[in-house]
mmCIF file of C-alpha atoms in Angstrom:
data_model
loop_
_atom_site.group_PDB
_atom_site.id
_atom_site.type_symbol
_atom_site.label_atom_id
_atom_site.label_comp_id
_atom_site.label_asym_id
_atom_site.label_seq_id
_atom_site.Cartn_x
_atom_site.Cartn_y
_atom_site.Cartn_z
ATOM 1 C CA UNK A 1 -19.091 7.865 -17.275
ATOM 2 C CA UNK A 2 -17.358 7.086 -20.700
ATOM 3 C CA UNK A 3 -15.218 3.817 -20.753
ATOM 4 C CA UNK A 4 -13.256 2.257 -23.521
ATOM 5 C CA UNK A 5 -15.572 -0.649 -25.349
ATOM 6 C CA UNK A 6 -13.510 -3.200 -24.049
ATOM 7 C CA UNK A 7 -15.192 -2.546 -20.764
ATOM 8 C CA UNK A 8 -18.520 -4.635 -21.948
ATOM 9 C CA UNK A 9 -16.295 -7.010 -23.780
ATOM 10 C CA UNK A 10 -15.756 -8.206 -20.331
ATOM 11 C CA UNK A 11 -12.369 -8.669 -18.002
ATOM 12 C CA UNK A 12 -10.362 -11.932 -16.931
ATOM 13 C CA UNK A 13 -9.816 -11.384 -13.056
ATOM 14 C CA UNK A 14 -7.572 -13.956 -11.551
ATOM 15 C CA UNK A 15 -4.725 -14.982 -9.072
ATOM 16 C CA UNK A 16 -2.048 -16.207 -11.154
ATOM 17 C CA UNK A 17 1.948 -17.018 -10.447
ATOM 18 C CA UNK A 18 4.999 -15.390 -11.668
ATOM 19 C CA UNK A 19 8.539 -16.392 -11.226
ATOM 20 C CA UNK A 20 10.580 -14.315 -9.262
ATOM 21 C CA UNK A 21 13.926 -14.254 -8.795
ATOM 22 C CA UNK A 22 15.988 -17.518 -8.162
ATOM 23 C CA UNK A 23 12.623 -19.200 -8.562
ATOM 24 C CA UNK A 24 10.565 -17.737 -6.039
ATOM 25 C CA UNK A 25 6.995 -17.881 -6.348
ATOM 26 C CA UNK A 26 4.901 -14.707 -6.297
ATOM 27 C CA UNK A 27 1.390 -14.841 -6.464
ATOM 28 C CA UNK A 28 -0.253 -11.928 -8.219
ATOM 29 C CA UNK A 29 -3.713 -10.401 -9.103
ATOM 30 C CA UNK A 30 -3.882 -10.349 -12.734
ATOM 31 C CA UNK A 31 -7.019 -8.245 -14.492
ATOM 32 C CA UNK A 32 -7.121 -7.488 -18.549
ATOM 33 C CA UNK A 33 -9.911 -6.759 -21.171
ATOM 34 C CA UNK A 34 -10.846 -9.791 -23.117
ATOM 35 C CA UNK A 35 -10.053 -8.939 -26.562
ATOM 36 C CA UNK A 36 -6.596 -9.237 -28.160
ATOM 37 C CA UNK A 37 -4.741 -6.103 -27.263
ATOM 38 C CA UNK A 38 -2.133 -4.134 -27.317
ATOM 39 C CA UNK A 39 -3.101 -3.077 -23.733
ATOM 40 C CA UNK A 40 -0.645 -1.239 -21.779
ATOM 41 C CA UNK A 41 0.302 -2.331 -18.586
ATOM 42 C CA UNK A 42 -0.281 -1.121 -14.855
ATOM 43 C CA UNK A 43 1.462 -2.464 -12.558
ATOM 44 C CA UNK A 44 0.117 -1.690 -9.256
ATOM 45 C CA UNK A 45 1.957 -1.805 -5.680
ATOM 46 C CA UNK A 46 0.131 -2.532 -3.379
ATOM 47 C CA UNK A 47 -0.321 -0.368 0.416
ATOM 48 C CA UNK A 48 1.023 -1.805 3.862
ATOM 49 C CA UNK A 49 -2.625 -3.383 4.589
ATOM 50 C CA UNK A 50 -1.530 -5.821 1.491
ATOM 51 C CA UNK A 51 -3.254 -6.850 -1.677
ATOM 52 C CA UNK A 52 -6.655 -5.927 0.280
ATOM 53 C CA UNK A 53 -10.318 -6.180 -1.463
ATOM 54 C CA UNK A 54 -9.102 -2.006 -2.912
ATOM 55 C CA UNK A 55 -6.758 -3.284 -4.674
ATOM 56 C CA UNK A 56 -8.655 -5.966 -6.515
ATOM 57 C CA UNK A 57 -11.009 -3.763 -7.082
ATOM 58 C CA UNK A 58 -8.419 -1.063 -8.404
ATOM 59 C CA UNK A 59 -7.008 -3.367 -10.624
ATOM 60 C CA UNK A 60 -10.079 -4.395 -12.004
ATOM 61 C CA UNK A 61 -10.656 -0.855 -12.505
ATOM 62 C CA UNK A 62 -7.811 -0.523 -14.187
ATOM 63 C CA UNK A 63 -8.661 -3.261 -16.829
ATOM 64 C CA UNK A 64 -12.148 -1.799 -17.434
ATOM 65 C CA UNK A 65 -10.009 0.985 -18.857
ATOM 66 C CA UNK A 66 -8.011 -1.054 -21.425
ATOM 67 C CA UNK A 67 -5.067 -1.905 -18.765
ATOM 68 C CA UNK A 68 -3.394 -5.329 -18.229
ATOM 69 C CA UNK A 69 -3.267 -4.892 -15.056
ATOM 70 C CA UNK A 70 -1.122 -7.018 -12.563
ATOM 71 C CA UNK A 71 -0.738 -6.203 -8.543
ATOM 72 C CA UNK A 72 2.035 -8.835 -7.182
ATOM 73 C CA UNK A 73 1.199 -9.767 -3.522
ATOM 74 C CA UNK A 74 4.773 -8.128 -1.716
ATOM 75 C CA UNK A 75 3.709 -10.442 1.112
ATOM 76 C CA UNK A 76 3.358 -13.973 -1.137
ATOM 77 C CA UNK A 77 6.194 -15.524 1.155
ATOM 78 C CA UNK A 78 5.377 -14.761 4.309
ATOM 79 C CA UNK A 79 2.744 -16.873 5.133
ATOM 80 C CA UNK A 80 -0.877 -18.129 3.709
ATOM 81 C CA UNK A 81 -3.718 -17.108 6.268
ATOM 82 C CA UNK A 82 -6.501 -13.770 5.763
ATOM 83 C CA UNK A 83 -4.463 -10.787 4.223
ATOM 84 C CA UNK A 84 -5.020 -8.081 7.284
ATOM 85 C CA UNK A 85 -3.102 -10.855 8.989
ATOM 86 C CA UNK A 86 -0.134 -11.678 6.832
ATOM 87 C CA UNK A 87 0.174 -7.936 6.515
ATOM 88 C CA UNK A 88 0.194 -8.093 10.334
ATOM 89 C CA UNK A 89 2.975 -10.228 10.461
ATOM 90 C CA UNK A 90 5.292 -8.336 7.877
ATOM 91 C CA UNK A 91 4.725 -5.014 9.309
ATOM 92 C CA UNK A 92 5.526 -5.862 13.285
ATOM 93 C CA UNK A 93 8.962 -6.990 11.292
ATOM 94 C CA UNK A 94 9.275 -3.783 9.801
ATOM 95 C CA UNK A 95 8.144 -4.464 6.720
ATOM 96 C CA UNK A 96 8.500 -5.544 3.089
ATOM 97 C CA UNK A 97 11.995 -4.440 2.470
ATOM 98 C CA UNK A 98 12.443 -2.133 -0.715
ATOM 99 C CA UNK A 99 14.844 -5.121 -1.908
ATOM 100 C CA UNK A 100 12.062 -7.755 -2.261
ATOM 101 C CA UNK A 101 10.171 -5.054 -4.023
ATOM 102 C CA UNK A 102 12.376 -4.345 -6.676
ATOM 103 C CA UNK A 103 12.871 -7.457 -7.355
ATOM 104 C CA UNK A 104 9.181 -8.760 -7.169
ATOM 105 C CA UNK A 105 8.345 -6.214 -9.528
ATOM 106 C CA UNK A 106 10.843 -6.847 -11.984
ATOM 107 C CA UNK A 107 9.188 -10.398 -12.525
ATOM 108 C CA UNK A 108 6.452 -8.614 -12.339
ATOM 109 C CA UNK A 109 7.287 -6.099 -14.949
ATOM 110 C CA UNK A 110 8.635 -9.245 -17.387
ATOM 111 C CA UNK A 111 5.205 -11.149 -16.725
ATOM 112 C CA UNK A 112 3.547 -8.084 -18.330
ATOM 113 C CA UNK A 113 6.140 -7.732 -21.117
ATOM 114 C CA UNK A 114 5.708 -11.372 -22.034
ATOM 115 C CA UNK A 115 1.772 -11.458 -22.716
ATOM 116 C CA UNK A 116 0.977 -11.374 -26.075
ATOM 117 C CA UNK A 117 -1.966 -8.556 -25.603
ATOM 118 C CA UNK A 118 0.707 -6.418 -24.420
ATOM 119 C CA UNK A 119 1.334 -3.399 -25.923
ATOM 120 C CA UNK A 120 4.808 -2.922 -24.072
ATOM 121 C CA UNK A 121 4.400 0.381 -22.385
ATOM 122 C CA UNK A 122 4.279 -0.355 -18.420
ATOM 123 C CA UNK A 123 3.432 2.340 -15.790
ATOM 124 C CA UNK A 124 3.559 1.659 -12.067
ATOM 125 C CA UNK A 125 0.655 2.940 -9.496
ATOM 126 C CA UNK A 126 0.392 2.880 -6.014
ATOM 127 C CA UNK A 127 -1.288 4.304 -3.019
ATOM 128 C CA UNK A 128 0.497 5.047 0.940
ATOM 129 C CA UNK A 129 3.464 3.124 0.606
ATOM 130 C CA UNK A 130 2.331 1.646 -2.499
ATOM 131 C CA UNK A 131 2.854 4.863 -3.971
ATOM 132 C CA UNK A 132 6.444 5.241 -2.069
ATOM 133 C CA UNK A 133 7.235 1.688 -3.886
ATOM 134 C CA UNK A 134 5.728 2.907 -7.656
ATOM 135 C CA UNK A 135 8.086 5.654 -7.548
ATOM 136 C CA UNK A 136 10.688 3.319 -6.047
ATOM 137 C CA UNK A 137 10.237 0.660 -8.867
ATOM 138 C CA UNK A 138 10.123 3.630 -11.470
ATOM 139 C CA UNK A 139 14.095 5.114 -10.751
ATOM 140 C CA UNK A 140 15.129 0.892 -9.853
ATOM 141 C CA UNK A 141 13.035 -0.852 -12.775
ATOM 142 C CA UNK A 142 14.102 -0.271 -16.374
ATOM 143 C CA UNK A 143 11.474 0.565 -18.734
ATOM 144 C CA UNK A 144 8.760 1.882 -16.368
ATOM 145 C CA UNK A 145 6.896 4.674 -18.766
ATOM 146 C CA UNK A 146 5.397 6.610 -15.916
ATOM 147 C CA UNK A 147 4.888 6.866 -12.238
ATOM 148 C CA UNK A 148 1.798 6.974 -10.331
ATOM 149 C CA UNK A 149 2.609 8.076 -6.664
ATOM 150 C CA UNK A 150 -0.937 8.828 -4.377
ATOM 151 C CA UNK A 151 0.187 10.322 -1.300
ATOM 152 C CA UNK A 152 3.263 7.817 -1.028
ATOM 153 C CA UNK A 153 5.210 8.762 2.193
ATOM 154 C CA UNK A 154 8.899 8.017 3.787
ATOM 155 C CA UNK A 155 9.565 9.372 -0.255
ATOM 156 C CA UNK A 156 11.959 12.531 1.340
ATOM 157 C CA UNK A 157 12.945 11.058 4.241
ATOM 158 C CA UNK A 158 16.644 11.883 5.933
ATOM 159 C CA UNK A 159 19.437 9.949 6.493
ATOM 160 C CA UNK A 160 18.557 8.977 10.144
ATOM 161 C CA UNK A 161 15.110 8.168 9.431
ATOM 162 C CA UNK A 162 16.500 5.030 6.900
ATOM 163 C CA UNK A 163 15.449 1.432 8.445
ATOM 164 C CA UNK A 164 17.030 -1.870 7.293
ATOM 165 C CA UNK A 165 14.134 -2.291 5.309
ATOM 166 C CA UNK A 166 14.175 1.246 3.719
ATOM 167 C CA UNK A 167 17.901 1.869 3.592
ATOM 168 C CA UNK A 168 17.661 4.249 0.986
ATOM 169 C CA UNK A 169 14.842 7.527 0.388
ATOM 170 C CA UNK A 170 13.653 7.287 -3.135
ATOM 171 C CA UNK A 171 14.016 10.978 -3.446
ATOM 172 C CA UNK A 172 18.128 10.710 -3.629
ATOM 173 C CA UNK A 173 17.280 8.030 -6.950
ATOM 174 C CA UNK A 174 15.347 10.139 -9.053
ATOM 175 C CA UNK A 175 18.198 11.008 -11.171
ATOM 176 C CA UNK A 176 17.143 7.385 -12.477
ATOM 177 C CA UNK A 177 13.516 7.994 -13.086
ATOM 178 C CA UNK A 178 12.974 7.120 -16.645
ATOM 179 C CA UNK A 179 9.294 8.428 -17.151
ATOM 180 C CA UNK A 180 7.075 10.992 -16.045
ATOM 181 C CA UNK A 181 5.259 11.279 -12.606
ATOM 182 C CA UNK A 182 1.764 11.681 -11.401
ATOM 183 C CA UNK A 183 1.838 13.050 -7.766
ATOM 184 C CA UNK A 184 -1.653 13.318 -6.282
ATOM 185 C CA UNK A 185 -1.417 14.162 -2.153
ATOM 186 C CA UNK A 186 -3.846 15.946 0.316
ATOM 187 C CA UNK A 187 -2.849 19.011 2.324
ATOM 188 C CA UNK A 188 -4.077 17.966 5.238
ATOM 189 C CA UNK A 189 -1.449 14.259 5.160
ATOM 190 C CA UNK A 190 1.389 14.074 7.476
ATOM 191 C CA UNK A 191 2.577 11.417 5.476
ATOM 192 C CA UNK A 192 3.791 12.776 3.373
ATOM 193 C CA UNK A 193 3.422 15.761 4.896
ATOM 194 C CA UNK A 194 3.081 19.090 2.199
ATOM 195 C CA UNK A 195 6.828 19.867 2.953
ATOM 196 C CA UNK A 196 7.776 16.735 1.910
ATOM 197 C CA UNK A 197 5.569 17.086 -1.376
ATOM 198 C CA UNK A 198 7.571 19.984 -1.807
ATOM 199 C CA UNK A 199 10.802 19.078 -1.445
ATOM 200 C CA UNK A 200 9.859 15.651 -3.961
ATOM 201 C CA UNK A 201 8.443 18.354 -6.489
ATOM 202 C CA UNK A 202 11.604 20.441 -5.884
ATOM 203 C CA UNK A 203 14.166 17.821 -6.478
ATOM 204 C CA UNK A 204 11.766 16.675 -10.111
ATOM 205 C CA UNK A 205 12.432 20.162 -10.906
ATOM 206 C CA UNK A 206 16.056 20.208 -10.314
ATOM 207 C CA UNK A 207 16.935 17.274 -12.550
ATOM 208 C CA UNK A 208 14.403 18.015 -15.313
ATOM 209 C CA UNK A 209 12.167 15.183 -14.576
ATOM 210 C CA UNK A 210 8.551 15.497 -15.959
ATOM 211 C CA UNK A 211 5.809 15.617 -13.546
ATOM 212 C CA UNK A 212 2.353 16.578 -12.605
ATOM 213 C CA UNK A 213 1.571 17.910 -8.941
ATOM 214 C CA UNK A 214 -1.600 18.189 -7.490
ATOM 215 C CA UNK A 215 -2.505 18.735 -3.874
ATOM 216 C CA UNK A 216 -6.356 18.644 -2.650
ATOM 217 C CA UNK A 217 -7.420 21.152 -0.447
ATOM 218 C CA UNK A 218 -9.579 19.286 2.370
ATOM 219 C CA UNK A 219 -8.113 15.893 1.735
ATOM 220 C CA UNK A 220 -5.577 13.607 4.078
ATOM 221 C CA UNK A 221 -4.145 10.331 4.098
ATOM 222 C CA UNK A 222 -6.054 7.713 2.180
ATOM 223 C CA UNK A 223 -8.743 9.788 0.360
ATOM 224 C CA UNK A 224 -9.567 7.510 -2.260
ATOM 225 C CA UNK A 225 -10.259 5.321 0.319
ATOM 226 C CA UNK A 226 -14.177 4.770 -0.179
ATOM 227 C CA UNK A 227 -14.925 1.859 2.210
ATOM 228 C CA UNK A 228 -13.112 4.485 4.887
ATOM 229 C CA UNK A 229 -15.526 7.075 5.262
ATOM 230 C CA UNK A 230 -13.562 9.281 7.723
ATOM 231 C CA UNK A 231 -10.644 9.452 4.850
ATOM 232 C CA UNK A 232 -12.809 9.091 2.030
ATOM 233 C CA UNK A 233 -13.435 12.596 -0.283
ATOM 234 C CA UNK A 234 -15.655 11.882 -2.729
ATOM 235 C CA UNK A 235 -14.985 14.767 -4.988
ATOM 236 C CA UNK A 236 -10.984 14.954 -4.387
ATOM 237 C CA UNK A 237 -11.575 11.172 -5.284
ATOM 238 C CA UNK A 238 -13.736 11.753 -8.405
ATOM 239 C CA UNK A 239 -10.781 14.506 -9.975
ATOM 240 C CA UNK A 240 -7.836 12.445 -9.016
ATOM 241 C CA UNK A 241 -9.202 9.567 -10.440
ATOM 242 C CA UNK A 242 -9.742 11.589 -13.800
ATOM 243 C CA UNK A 243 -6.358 12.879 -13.871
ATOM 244 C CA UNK A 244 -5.017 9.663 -13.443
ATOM 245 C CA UNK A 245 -7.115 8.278 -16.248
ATOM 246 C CA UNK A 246 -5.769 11.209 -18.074
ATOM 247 C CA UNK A 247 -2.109 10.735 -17.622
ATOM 248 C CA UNK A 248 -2.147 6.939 -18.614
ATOM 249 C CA UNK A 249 -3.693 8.114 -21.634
ATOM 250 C CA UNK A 250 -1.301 10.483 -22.146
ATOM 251 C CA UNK A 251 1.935 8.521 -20.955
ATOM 252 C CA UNK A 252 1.035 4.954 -21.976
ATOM 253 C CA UNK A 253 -1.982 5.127 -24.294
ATOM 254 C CA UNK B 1 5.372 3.103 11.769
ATOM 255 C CA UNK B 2 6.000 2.533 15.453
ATOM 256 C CA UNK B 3 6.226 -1.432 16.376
ATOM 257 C CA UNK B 4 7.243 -3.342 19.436
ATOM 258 C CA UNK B 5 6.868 -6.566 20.158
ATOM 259 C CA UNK B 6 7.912 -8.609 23.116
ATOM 260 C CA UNK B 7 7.047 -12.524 24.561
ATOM 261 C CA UNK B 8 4.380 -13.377 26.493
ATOM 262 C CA UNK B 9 3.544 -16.959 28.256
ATOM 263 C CA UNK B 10 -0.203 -17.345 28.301
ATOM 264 C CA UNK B 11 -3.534 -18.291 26.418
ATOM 265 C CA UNK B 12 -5.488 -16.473 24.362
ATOM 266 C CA UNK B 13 -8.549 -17.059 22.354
ATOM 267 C CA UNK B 14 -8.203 -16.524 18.508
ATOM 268 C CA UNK B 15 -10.677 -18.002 16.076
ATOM 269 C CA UNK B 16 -12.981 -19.668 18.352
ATOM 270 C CA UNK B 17 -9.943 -22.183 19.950
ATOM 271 C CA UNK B 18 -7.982 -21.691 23.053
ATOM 272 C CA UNK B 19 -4.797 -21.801 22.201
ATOM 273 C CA UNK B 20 -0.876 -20.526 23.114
ATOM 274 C CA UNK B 21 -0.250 -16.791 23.213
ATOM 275 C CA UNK B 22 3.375 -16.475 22.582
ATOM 276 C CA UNK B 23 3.730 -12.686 21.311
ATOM 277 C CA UNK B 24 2.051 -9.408 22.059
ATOM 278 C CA UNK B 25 3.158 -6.727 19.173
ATOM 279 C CA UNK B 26 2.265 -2.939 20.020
ATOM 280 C CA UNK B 27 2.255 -0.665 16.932
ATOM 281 C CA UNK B 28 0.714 2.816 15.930
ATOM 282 C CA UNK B 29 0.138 3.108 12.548
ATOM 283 C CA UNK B 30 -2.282 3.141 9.547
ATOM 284 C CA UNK B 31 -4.871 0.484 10.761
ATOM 285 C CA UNK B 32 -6.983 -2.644 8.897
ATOM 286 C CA UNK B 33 -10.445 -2.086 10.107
ATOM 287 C CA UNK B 34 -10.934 0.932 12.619
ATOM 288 C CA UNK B 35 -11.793 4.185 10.356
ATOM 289 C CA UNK B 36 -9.277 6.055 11.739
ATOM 290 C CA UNK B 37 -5.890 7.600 9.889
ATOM 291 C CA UNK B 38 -4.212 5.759 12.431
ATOM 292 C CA UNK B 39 -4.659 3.788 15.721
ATOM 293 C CA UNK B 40 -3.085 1.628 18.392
ATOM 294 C CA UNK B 41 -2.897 -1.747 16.997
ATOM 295 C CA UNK B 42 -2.674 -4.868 19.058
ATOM 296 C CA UNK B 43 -1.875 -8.238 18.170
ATOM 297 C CA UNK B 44 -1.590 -11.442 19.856
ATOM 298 C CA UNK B 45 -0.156 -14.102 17.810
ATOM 299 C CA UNK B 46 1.272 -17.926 19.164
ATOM 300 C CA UNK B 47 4.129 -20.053 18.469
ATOM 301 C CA UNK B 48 3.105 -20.546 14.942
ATOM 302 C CA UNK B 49 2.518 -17.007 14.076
ATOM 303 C CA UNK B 50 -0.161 -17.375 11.277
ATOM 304 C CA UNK B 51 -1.826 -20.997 12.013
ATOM 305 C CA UNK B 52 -1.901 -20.257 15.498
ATOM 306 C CA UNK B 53 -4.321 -17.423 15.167
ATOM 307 C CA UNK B 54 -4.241 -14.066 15.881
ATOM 308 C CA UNK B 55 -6.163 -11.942 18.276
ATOM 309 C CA UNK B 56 -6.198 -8.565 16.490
ATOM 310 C CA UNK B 57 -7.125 -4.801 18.561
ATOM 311 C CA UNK B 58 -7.228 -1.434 16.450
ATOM 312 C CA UNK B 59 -8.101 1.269 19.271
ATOM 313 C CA UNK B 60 -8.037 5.171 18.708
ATOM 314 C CA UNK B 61 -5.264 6.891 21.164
ATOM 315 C CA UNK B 62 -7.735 8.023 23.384
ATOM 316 C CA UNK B 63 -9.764 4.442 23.627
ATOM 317 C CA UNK B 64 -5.897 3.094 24.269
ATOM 318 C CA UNK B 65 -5.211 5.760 26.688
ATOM 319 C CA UNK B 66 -7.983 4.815 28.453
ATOM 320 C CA UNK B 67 -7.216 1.286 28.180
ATOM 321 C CA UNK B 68 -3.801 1.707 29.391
ATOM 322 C CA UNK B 69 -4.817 3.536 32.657
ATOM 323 C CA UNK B 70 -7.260 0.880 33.229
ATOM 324 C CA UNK B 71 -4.600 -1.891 32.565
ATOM 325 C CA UNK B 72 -2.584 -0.007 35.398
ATOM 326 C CA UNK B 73 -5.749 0.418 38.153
ATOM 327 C CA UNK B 74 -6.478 -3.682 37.661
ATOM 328 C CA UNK B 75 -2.586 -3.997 38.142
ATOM 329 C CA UNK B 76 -2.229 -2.439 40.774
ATOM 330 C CA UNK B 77 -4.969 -3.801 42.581
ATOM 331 C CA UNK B 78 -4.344 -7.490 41.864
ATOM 332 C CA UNK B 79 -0.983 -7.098 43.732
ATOM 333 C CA UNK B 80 -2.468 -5.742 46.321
ATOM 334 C CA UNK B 81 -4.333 -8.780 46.845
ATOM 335 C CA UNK B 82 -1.835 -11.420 45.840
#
């Protein structure tokens, strides 16, 4: 395995702050190489369990790569106690709505733009309905480069399936999609489900938005997922990983 | 994401303490710890929904089926005898 030399330079991994709007407080997991930059950004969303022990260690991941990379905690206000219970708490409400999302990663987005290793090229990841949120955040935020979007569902959802927390599907905003997407999904997820894929990948088509599909024979919800062995596919994990290394390359440098 | 929740009076157990049990939430969805795609989750929380405690169940539909016909046979039989 072949990682950028800033890997043995070593990493800063921390909870930090950020401002959010009209003062809130966000707390955030912040990971970047040690040497003076220009990194690119990642800003990662995190999935409905919240910012869980995978997503520190994806955004660590990320930073072994050459990333700032910064995962705000979309559950900061709702209480301090373990994670698996905050997240408990938001979801029997119905949720993080998509509004406190935009507008957590916004800050978020400005926290990145403001450090001086940054290079200034930002691109959003996110898995479940992380990945529903990255592509959210992509067509809401301004100046998100690309869109990672692992098997994010409720993306092509209809009209009568909107909740007050998700009043709107992403899939009727991608006319405002500013960058290219990254859509990795298994065949054998309901959520999304491969129609749904296909209708996402149908609409990118239709407006001329860039985008890379790929769907994993053999693979469902969550198969990155390596501490969940009955989701977990190693080597559907191994290439998607890859290609996503590949398309930040590509997208953000 | 399915999700009900309704009030309960009564005590539950959560973190070593005794203390109030104030709301029972019902939900099928992707779940914390159970290595499943998704489960039955149930959670018991108090008047103070985070420092109370929470008693926390993840159960595969047919562990919760199972449950739930159980639920019904103890039911059923404590009204016979109250």
């Amino acid at each position: 395995m072949t990682l950028p030399r800033e890997a043995r330079a070593g990493m800063i991994a921390e909870t930090v702050g950020i401002v959010g709007e009209g003062g809130r407080r966000i707390t955030a997991y912040l990971a970047r190489p040690m040497g003076p930059g220009p990194y690119p950004g990642v800003l990662l969303l995190h999935h409905r369990p919240g910012l869980d022990g995978w997503y520190l260690q994806a955004t660590r991941r990320f930073a072994e790569r050459g990333h700032i990379a910064l995962c705000p905690d979309l559950y900061s206000e709702d209480g301090d106690g373990d994670v698996d219970d905050v997240a408990a708490l938001v979801n029997a409400g119905g949720g993080v709505t998509d509004e406190r999302v935009v507008a957590d990663a916004r800050a978020a987005v400005a926290t990145l733009r403001a450090m001086p290793q940054a290079s200034g090229r930002i691109a959003t990841f996110g898995t479940c309905s992380g990945g529903r949120h990255a592509l959210l955040v992509g067509c809401r935020v301004g100046g998100i480069d690309a869109v990672v979007d692992c098997w994010g569902g409720r993306v092509a959802t209809a009209d009568d399936e909107a909740t007050p927390q998700q009043p709107v599907a992403p899939i009727t905003m991608l006319a405002d999609l500013e960058g290219p997407l990254l859509g990795l999904f298994g065949l054998d997820d309901s959520s999304p489900s491969p129609p749904e894929v296909d209708a996402l990948e149908a609409e990118l088509a239709r407006l001329g938005k860039a985008h890379e599909f790929h769907r994993y024979e053999g693979a469902g919800h969550g198969f990155f997922y390596e501490h969940r062995p009955n989701s977990y596919r190693a080597e559907q994990a191994r290439d998607g990983w890859a290609r996503v290394d590949d398309f930040l390359r590509r997208t953000i440098g | 994401m399915i999700c009900e929740s309704f009030s309960v009076h009564g005590r539950m157990k959560a973190g070593g303490v005794w203390t109030e049990a104030t709301t029972v939430t019902l939900g099928f969805d992707h779940p914390t710890e159970i290595d499943a795609e998704h489960a039955l989750t149930l959670s018991i929380t108090g008047p103070s929904r985070l420092t109370s405690g929470r008693l926390a169940l993840e159960l595969e539909l047919d562990d919760a089926a199972n449950l739930f016909e159980k639920l019904g046979e103890v039911l059923r039989a404590a009204e016979r005898v109250t």
